[in-house]
GROMACS .gro file of C-alpha atoms in nm:
model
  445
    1UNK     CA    1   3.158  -5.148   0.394
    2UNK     CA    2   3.265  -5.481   0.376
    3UNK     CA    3   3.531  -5.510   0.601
    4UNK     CA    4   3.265  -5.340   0.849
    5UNK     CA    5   3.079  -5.643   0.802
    6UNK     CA    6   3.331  -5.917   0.793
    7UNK     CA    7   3.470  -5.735   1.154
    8UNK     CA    8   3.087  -5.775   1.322
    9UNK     CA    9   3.068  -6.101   1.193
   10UNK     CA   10   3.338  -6.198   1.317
   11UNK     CA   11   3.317  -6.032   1.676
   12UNK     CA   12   2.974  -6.267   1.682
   13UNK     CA   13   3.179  -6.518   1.588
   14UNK     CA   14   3.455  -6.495   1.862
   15UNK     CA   15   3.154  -6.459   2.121
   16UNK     CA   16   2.974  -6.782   2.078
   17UNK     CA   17   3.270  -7.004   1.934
   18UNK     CA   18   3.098  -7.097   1.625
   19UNK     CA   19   3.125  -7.050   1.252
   20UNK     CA   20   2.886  -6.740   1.165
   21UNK     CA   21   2.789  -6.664   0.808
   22UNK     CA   22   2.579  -6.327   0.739
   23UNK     CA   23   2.404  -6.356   0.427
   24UNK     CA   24   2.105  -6.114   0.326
   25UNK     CA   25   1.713  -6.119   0.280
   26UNK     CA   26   1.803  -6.298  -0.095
   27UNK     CA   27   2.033  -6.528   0.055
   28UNK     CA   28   2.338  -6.391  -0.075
   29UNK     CA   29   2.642  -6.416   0.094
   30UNK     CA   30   2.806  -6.100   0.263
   31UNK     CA   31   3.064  -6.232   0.519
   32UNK     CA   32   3.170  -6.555   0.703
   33UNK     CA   33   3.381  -6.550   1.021
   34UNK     CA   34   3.607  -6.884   1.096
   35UNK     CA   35   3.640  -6.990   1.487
   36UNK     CA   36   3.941  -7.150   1.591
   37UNK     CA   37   3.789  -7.521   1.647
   38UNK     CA   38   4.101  -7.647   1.807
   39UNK     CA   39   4.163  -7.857   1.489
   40UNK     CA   40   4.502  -7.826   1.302
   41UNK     CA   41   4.467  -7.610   0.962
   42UNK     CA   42   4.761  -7.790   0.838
   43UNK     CA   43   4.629  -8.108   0.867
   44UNK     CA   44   4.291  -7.979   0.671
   45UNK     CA   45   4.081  -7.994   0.957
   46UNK     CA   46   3.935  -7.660   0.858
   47UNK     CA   47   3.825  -7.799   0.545
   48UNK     CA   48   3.694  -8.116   0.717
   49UNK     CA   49   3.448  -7.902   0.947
   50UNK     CA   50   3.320  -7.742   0.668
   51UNK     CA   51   3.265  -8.048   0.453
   52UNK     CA   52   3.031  -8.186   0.737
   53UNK     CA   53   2.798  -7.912   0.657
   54UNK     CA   54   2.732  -7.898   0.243
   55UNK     CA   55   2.509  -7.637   0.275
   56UNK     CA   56   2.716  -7.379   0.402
   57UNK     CA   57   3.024  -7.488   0.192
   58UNK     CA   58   2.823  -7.365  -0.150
   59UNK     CA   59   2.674  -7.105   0.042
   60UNK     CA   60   3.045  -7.005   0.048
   61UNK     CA   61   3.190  -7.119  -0.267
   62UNK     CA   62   2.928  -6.979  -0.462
   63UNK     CA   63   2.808  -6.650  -0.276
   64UNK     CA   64   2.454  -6.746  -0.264
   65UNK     CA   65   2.255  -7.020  -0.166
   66UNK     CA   66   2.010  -7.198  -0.412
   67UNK     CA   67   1.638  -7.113  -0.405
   68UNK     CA   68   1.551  -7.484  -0.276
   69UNK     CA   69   1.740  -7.364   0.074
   70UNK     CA   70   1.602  -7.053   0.090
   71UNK     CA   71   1.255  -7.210   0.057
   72UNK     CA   72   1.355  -7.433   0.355
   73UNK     CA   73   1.493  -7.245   0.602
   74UNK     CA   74   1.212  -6.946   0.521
   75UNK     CA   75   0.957  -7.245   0.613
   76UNK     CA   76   1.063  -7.199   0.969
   77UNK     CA   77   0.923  -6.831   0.980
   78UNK     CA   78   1.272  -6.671   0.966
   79UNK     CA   79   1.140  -6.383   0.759
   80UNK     CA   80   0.900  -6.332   1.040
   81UNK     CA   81   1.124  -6.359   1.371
   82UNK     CA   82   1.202  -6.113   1.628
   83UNK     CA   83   1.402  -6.310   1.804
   84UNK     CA   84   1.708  -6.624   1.750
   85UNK     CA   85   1.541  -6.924   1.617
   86UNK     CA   86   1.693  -7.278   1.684
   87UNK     CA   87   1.650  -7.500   1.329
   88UNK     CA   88   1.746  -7.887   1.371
   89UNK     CA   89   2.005  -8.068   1.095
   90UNK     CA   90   1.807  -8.217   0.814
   91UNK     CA   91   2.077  -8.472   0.652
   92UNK     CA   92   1.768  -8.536   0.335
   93UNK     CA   93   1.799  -8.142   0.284
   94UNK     CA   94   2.183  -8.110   0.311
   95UNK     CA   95   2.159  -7.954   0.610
   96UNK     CA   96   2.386  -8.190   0.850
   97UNK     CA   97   2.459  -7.943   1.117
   98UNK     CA   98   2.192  -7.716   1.322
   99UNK     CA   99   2.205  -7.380   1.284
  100UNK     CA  100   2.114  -7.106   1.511
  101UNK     CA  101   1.958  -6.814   1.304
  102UNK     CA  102   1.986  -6.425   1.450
  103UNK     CA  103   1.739  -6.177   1.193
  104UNK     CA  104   1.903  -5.888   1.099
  105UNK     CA  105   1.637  -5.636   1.152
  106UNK     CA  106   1.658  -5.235   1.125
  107UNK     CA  107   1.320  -5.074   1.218
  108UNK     CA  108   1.092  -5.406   1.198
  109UNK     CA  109   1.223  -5.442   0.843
  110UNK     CA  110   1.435  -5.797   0.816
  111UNK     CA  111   1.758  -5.700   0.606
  112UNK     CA  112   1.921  -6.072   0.647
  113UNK     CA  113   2.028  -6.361   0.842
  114UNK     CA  114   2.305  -6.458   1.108
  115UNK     CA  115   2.368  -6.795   1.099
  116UNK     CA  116   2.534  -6.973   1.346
  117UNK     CA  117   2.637  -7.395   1.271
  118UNK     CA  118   2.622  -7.563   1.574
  119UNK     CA  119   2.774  -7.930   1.586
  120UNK     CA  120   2.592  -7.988   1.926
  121UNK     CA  121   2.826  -7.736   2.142
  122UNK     CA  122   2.590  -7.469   2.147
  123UNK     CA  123   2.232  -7.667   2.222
  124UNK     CA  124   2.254  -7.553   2.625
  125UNK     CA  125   2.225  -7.178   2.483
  126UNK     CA  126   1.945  -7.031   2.595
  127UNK     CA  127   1.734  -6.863   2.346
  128UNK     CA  128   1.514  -6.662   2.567
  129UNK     CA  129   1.139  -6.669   2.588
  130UNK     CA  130   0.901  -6.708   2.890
  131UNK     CA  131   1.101  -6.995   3.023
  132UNK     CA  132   1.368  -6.720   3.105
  133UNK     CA  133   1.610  -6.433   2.925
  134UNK     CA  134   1.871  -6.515   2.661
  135UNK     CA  135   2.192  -6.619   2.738
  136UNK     CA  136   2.422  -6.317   2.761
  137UNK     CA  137   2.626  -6.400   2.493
  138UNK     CA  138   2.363  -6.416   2.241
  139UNK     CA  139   2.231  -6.078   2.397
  140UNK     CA  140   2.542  -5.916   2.275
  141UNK     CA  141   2.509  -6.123   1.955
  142UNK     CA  142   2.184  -5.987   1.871
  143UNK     CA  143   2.343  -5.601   1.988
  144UNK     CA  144   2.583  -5.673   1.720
  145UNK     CA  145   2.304  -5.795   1.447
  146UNK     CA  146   2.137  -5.504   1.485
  147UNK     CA  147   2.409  -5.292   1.413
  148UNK     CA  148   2.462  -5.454   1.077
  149UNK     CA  149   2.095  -5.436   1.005
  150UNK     CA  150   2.156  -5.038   1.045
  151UNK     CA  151   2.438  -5.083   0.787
  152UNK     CA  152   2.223  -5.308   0.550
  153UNK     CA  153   1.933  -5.022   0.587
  154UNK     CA  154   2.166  -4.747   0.503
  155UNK     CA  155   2.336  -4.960   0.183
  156UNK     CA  156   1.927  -4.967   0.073
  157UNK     CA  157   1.852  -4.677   0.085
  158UNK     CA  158   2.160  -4.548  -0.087
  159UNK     CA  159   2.123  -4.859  -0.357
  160UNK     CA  160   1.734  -4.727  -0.402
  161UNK     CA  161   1.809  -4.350  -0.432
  162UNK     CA  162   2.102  -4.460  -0.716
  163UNK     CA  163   1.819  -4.690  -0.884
  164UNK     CA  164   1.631  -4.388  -0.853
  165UNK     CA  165   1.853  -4.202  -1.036
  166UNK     CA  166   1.943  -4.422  -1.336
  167UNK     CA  167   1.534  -4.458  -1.324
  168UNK     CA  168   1.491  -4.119  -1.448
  169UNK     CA  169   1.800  -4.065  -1.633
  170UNK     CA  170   1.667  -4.353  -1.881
  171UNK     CA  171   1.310  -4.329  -1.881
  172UNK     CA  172   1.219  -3.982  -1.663
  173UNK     CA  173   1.087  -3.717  -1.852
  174UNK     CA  174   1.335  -3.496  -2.075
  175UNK     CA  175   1.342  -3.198  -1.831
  176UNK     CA  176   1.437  -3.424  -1.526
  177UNK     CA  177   1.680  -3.618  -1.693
  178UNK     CA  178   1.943  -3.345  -1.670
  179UNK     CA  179   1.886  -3.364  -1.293
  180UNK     CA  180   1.959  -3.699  -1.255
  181UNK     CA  181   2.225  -3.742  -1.478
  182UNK     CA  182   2.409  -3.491  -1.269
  183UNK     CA  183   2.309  -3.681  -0.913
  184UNK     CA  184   2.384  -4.015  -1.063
  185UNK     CA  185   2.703  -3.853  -1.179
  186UNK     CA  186   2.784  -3.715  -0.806
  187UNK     CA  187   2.692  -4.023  -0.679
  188UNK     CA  188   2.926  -4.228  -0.879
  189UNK     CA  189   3.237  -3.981  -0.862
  190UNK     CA  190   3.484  -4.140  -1.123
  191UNK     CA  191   3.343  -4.439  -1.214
  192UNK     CA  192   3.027  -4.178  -1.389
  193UNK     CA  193   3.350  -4.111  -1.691
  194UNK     CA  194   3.297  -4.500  -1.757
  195UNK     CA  195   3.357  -4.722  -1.973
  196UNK     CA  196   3.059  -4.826  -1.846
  197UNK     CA  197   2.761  -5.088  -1.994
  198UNK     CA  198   2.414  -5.128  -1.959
  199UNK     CA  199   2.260  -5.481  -1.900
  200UNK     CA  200   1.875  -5.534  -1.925
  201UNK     CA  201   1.728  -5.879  -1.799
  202UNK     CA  202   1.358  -5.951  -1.914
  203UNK     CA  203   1.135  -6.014  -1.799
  204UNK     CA  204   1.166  -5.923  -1.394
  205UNK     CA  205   0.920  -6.003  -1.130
  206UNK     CA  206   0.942  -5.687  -0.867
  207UNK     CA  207   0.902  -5.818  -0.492
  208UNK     CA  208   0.962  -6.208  -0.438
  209UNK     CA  209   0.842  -6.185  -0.020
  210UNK     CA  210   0.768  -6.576   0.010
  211UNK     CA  211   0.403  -6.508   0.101
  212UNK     CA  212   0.177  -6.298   0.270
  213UNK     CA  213   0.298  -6.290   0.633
  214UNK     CA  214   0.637  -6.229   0.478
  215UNK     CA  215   0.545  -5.914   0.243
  216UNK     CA  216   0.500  -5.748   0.576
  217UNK     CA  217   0.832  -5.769   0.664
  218UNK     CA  218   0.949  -5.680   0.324
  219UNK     CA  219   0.815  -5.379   0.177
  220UNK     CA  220   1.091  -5.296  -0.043
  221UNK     CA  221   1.250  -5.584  -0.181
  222UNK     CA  222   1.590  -5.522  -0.271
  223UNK     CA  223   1.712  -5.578  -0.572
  224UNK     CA  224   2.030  -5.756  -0.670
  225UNK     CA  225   2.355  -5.577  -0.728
  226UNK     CA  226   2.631  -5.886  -0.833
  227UNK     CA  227   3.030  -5.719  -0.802
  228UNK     CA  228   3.101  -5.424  -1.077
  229UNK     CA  229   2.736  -5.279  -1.085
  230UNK     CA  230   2.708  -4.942  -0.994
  231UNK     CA  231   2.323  -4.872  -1.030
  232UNK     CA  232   2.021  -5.105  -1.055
  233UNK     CA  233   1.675  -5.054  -1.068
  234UNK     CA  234   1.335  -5.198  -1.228
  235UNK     CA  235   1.160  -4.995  -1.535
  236UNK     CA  236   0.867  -5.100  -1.729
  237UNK     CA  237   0.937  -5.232  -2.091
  238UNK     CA  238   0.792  -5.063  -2.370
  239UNK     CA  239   0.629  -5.336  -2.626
  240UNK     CA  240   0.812  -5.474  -2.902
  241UNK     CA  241   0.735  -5.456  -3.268
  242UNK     CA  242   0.654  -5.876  -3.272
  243UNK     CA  243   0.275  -5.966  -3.333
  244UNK     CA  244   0.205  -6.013  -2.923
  245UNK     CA  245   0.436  -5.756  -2.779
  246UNK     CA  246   0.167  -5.589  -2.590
  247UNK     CA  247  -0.032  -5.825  -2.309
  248UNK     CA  248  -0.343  -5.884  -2.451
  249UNK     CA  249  -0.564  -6.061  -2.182
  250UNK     CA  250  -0.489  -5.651  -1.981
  251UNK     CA  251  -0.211  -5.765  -1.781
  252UNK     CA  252   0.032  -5.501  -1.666
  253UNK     CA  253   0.287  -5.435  -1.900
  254UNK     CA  254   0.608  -5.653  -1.848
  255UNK     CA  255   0.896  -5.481  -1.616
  256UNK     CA  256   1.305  -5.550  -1.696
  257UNK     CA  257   1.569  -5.473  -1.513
  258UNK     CA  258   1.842  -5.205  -1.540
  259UNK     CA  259   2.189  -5.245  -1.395
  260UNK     CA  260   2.474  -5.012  -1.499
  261UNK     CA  261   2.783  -5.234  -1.472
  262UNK     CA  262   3.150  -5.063  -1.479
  263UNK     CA  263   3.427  -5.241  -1.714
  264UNK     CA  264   3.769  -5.257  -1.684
  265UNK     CA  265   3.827  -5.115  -2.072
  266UNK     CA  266   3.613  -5.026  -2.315
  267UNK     CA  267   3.706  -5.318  -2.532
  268UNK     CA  268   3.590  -5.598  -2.297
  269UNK     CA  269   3.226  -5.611  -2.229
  270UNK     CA  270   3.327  -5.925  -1.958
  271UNK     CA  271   3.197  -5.776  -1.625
  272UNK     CA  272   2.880  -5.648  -1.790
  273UNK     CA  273   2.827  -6.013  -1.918
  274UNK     CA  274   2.919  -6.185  -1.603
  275UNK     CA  275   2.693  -5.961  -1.377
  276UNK     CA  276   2.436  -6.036  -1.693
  277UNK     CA  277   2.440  -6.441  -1.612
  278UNK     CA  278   2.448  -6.367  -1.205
  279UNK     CA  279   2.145  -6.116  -1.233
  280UNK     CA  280   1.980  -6.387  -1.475
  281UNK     CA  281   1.989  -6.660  -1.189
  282UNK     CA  282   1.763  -6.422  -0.903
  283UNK     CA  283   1.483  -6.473  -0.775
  284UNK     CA  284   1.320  -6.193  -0.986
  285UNK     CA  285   1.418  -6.296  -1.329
  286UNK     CA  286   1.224  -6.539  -1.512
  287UNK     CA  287   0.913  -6.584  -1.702
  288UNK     CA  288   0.580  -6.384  -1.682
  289UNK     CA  289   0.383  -6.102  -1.842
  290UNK     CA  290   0.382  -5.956  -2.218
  291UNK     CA  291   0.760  -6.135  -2.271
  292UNK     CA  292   0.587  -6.495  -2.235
  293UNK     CA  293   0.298  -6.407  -2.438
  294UNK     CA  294   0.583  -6.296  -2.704
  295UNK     CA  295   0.706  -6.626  -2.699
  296UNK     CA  296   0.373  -6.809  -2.827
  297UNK     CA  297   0.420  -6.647  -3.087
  298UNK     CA  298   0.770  -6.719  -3.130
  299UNK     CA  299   0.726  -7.064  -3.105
  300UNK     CA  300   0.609  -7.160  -3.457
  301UNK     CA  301   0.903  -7.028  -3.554
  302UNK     CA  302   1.128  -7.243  -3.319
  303UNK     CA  303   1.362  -7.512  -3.377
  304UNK     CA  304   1.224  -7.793  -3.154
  305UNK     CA  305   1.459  -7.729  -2.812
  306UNK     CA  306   1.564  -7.437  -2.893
  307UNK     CA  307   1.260  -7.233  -2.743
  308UNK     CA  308   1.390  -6.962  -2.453
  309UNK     CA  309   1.118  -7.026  -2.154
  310UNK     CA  310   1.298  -6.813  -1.889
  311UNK     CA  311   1.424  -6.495  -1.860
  312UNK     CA  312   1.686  -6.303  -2.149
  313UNK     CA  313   1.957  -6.061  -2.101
  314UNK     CA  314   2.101  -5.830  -2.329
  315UNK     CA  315   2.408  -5.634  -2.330
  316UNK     CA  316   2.465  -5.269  -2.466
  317UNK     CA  317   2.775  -5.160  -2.660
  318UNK     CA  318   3.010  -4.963  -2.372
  319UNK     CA  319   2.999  -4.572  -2.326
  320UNK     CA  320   3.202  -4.321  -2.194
  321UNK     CA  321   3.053  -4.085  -1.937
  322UNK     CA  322   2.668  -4.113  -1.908
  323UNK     CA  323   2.544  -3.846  -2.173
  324UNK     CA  324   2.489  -4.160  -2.406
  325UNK     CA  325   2.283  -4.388  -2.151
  326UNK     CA  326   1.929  -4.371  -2.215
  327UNK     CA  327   2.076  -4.501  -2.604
  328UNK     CA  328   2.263  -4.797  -2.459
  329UNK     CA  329   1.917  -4.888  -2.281
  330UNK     CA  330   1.741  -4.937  -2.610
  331UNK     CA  331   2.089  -5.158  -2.730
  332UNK     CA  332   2.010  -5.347  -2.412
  333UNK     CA  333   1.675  -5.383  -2.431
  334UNK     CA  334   1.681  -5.482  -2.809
  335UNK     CA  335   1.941  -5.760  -2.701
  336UNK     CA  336   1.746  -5.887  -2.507
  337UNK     CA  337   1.438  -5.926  -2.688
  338UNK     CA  338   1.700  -6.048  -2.969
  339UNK     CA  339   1.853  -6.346  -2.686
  340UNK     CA  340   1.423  -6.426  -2.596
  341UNK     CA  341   1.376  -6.451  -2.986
  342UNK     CA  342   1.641  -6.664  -3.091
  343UNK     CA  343   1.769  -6.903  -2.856
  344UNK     CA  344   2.150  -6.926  -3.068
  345UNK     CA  345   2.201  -6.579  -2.947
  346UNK     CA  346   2.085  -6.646  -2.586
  347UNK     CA  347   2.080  -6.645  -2.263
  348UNK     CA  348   2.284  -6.325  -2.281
  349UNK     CA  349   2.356  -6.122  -2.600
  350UNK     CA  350   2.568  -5.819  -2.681
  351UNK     CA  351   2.371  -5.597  -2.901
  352UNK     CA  352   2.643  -5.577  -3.117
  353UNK     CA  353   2.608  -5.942  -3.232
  354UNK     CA  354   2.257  -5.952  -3.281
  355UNK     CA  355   2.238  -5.858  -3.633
  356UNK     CA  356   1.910  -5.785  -3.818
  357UNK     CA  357   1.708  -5.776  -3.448
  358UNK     CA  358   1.955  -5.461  -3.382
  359UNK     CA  359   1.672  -5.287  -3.663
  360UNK     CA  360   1.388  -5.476  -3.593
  361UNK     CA  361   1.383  -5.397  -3.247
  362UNK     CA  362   1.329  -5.021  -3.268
  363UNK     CA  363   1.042  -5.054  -3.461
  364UNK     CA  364   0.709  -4.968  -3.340
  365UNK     CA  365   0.454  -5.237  -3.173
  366UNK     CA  366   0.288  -5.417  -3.450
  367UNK     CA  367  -0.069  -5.523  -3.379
  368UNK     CA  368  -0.066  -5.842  -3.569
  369UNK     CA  369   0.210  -6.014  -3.827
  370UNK     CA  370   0.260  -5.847  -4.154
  371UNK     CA  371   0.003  -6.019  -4.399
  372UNK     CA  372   0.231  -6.208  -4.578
  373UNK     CA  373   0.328  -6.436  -4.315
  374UNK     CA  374  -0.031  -6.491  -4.163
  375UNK     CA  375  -0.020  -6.815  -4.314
  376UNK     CA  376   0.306  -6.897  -4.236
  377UNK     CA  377   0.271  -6.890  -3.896
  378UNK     CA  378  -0.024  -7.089  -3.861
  379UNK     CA  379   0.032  -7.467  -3.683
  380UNK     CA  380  -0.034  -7.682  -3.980
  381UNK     CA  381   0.221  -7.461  -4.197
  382UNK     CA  382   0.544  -7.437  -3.909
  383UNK     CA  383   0.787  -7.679  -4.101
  384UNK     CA  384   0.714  -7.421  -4.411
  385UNK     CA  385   0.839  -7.136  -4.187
  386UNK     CA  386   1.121  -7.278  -4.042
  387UNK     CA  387   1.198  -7.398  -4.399
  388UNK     CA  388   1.165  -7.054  -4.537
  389UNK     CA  389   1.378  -6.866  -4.267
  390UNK     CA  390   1.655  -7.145  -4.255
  391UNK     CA  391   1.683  -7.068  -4.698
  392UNK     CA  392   1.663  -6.711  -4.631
  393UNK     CA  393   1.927  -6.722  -4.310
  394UNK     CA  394   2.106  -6.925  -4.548
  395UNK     CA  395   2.154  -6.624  -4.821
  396UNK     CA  396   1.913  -6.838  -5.065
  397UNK     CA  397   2.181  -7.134  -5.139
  398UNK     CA  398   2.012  -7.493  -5.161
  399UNK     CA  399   2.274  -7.729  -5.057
  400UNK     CA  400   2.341  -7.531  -4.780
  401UNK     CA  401   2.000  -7.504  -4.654
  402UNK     CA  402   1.918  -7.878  -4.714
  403UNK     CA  403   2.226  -7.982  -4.536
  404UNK     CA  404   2.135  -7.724  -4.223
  405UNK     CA  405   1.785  -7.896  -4.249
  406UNK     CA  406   1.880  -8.264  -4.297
  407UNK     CA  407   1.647  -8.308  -4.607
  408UNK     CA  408   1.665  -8.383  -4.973
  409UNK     CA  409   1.688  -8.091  -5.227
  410UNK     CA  410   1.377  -8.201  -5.367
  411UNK     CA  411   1.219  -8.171  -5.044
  412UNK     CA  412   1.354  -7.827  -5.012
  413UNK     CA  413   1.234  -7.715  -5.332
  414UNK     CA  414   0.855  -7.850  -5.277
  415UNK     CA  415   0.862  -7.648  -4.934
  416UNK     CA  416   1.014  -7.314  -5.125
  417UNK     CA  417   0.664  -7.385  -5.367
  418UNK     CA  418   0.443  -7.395  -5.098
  419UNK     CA  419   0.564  -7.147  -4.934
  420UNK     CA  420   0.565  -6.935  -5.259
  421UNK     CA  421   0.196  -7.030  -5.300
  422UNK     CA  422   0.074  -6.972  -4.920
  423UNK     CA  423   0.291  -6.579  -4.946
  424UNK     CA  424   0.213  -6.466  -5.288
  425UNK     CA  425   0.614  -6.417  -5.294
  426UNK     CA  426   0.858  -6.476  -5.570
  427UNK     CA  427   1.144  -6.583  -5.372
  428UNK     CA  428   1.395  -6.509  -5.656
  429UNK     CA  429   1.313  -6.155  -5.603
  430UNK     CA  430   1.528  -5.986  -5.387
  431UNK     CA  431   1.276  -5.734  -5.241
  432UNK     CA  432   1.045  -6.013  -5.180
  433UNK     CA  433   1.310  -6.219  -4.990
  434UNK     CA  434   1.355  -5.883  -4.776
  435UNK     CA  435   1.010  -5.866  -4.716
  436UNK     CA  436   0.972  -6.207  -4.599
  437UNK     CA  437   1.279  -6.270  -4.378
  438UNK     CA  438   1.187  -6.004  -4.218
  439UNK     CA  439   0.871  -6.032  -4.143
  440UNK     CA  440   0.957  -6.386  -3.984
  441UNK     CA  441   1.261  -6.201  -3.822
  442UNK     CA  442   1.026  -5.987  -3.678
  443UNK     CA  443   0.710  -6.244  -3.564
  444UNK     CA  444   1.007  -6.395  -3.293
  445UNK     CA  445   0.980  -6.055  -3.121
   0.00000   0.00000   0.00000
């Protein structure tokens, strides 16, 4: 499919003489097409054309371009255009060079963006309009954007009937699963015997159309798919055991996102961790819903700076085969929550490294904190409970707890009394030390 792309491209490329780049609706790169500028390659003059237009070199380099330039190039209606659209250079936005931009459009629905840098050659080209028709050559350029806007369609619709799949396979109803398991596993051919991972991201925002003219034009948002994912799609997260895991104000509950990712062994969990941190930096993940209100409650337990305000990813251990999936979505999901909770383990965290939160985690929604930390977690008592949790992470030693604190051992010990006094808790019992770790363990989620 690719090479499909990078050949139209290309052909629009060779047909205007100018550097095209076809990125999507998310601003993600797909293919760029070189034109022979006359320059000399050896003599980096390649490089030098490029340079003159910052922009499109990290569009390049990094495969996407930031969320700052897709806010200003969607401020000239893009999202909205039927037909070319001439944008001027803005040097204060990076943009040095004008750009002529051709929407990729399949059935009224915009699927991404031509663009064409123009260093002044092409500013005779005639757009069309009522001042007269389009210059032939950008007639035949549009022909060709149209034909990738059939391919984009088709690579939607196949990416939302696999999303579809996994959908159901994870969270669909026990007699369906068995269907979808063996479509997803169709689908998927040999990469369905794995190893495969599961990464969830919390919590995700479905739909990011830039406003309300826009939404028109995109009523299906697509969602990411970074290299070495197989299947994505958005499911609605079940609330945690923490004290404000359900919304409480009647929001909607908060959505995550599922992406199966394919490894190279089933020792390295790279790929799934890579396509983690990519899927963590879209438009869709970030903070909202039950997952922030989790957070306020987190936060008298917090380090200062070490709070997590965006979105979390977590990791599941790798599978063969897909028999074992809808499992590695609760290892996922827990991760995450576990990364949210405690920013050391964060942004992304395997769920085999997240220790006590790989119990916690699959407990049932609590509708307040246990009792005995009530008081704990109260403002004027949130140097007692980061005292407590930092002598109980600590396995109960002093020095090493003072020293992880910076305070005196006396100080510690007058904290360990108060907090003895506030909990009812005899902190040389071991049980009671249980109890209260975690009950503060389980107050981050």
């Amino acid at each position: 499919m690719l090479d499909d792309y990078q050949q139209l491209v290309d052909e629009i490329s060779a047909a205007l003489g100018a550097p095209a780049t076809l990125e999507n609706r998310d601003f993600e790169l797909i293919a760029f097409g070189a034109h022979d500028s006359g320059g000399d390659p050896d003599k980096g003059d390649e490089a030098d054309e490029l340079a003159l237009d910052p922009v499109r070199t990290r569009s390049i380099l990094r495969r996407r371009s930031t969320a700052a330039v897709r806010a200003w190039f969607e401020g000239f209606g893009i999202a909205r255009a039927q037909a070319p659209l001439r944008i001027p250079p803005d040097p204060g936005a990076g943009v040095f060079m004008g750009r002529i931009c051709l929407p990729v459009r399949h059935r009224g629905v915009v699927h991404g963006y031509v663009w064409l840098l123009d260093d002044g050659h092409l500013s005779d080209l005639e757009l069309g309009g009522p001042s007269g028709p389009p210059d032939p050559r950008l007639a035949r350029a549009m022909e060709t954007a149209s034909r990738i806007g059939a391919l984009l369609a088709a690579e939607a619709q196949a990416d939302e009937e696999l999303g579809g799949q996994l959908r159901d396979l994870l969270t669909g109803p026990p007699g369906g699963r068995d269907t979808a398991r063996t479509a997803l596993r169709a689908a998927l051919r040999g990469a369905a015997d794995g190893p495969l991972a599961l990464v969830a991201v919390t919590p995700w925002a479905p739909g990011d159309a830039a406003n309300a003219d826009d939404a028109a034009d995109h009523p299906a948002t697509r969602l990411p798919s970074p290299p070495g994912v197989a299947a994505v799609c958005v499911l609605p997260v079940p609330p945690g055991p923490g004290p404000a895991a359900g919304p409480a104000d009647g929001r909607s509950p908060a959505a995550g996102l599922a992406a199966l990712v394919r490894l190279r062994a089933s020792t390295a969990l790279d790929p799934a961790r890579t396509a983690a941190e990519q899927l963590l930096r879209s438009a869709g993940a970030g903070p909202g819903g039950a997952v922030s209100a989790r957070a306020d409650a987190a936060r008298a337990l917090e380090r200062p700076g070490t709070v997590r305000e965006g979105g979390s990813a977590g990791v599941s251990a790798p599978r063969r085969g897909l028999d074992d999936l809808p499992a590695a979505w609760s290892e996922a999901l827990a991760a995450a929550r576990a990364a949210r909770a405690d920013a050391r383990l964060g942004p992304v965290a395997e769920w085999a490294a997240i220790g006590p939160y790989r119990l916690l985690a699959a407990l049932p929604a609590l509708t307040g904190p246990d009792p005995v930390v009530q008081a704990l977690l109260k403002p004027p008592h949130a140097e007692l409970a980061r005292t407590a949790e930092a002598f109980l992470d600590c396995a109960g030693q002093a020095s090493r707890t003072a020293q992880a604190l910076g305070i005196h051992r006396q100080t510690l010990y007058y904290r360990l009394s108060r907090v003895e006094q506030l909990t009812g808790l005899d902190l040389d019992a071991g049980e009671d030390r249980l109890l209260l770790h975690m009950a503060l363990k389980s107050a981050r989620l």
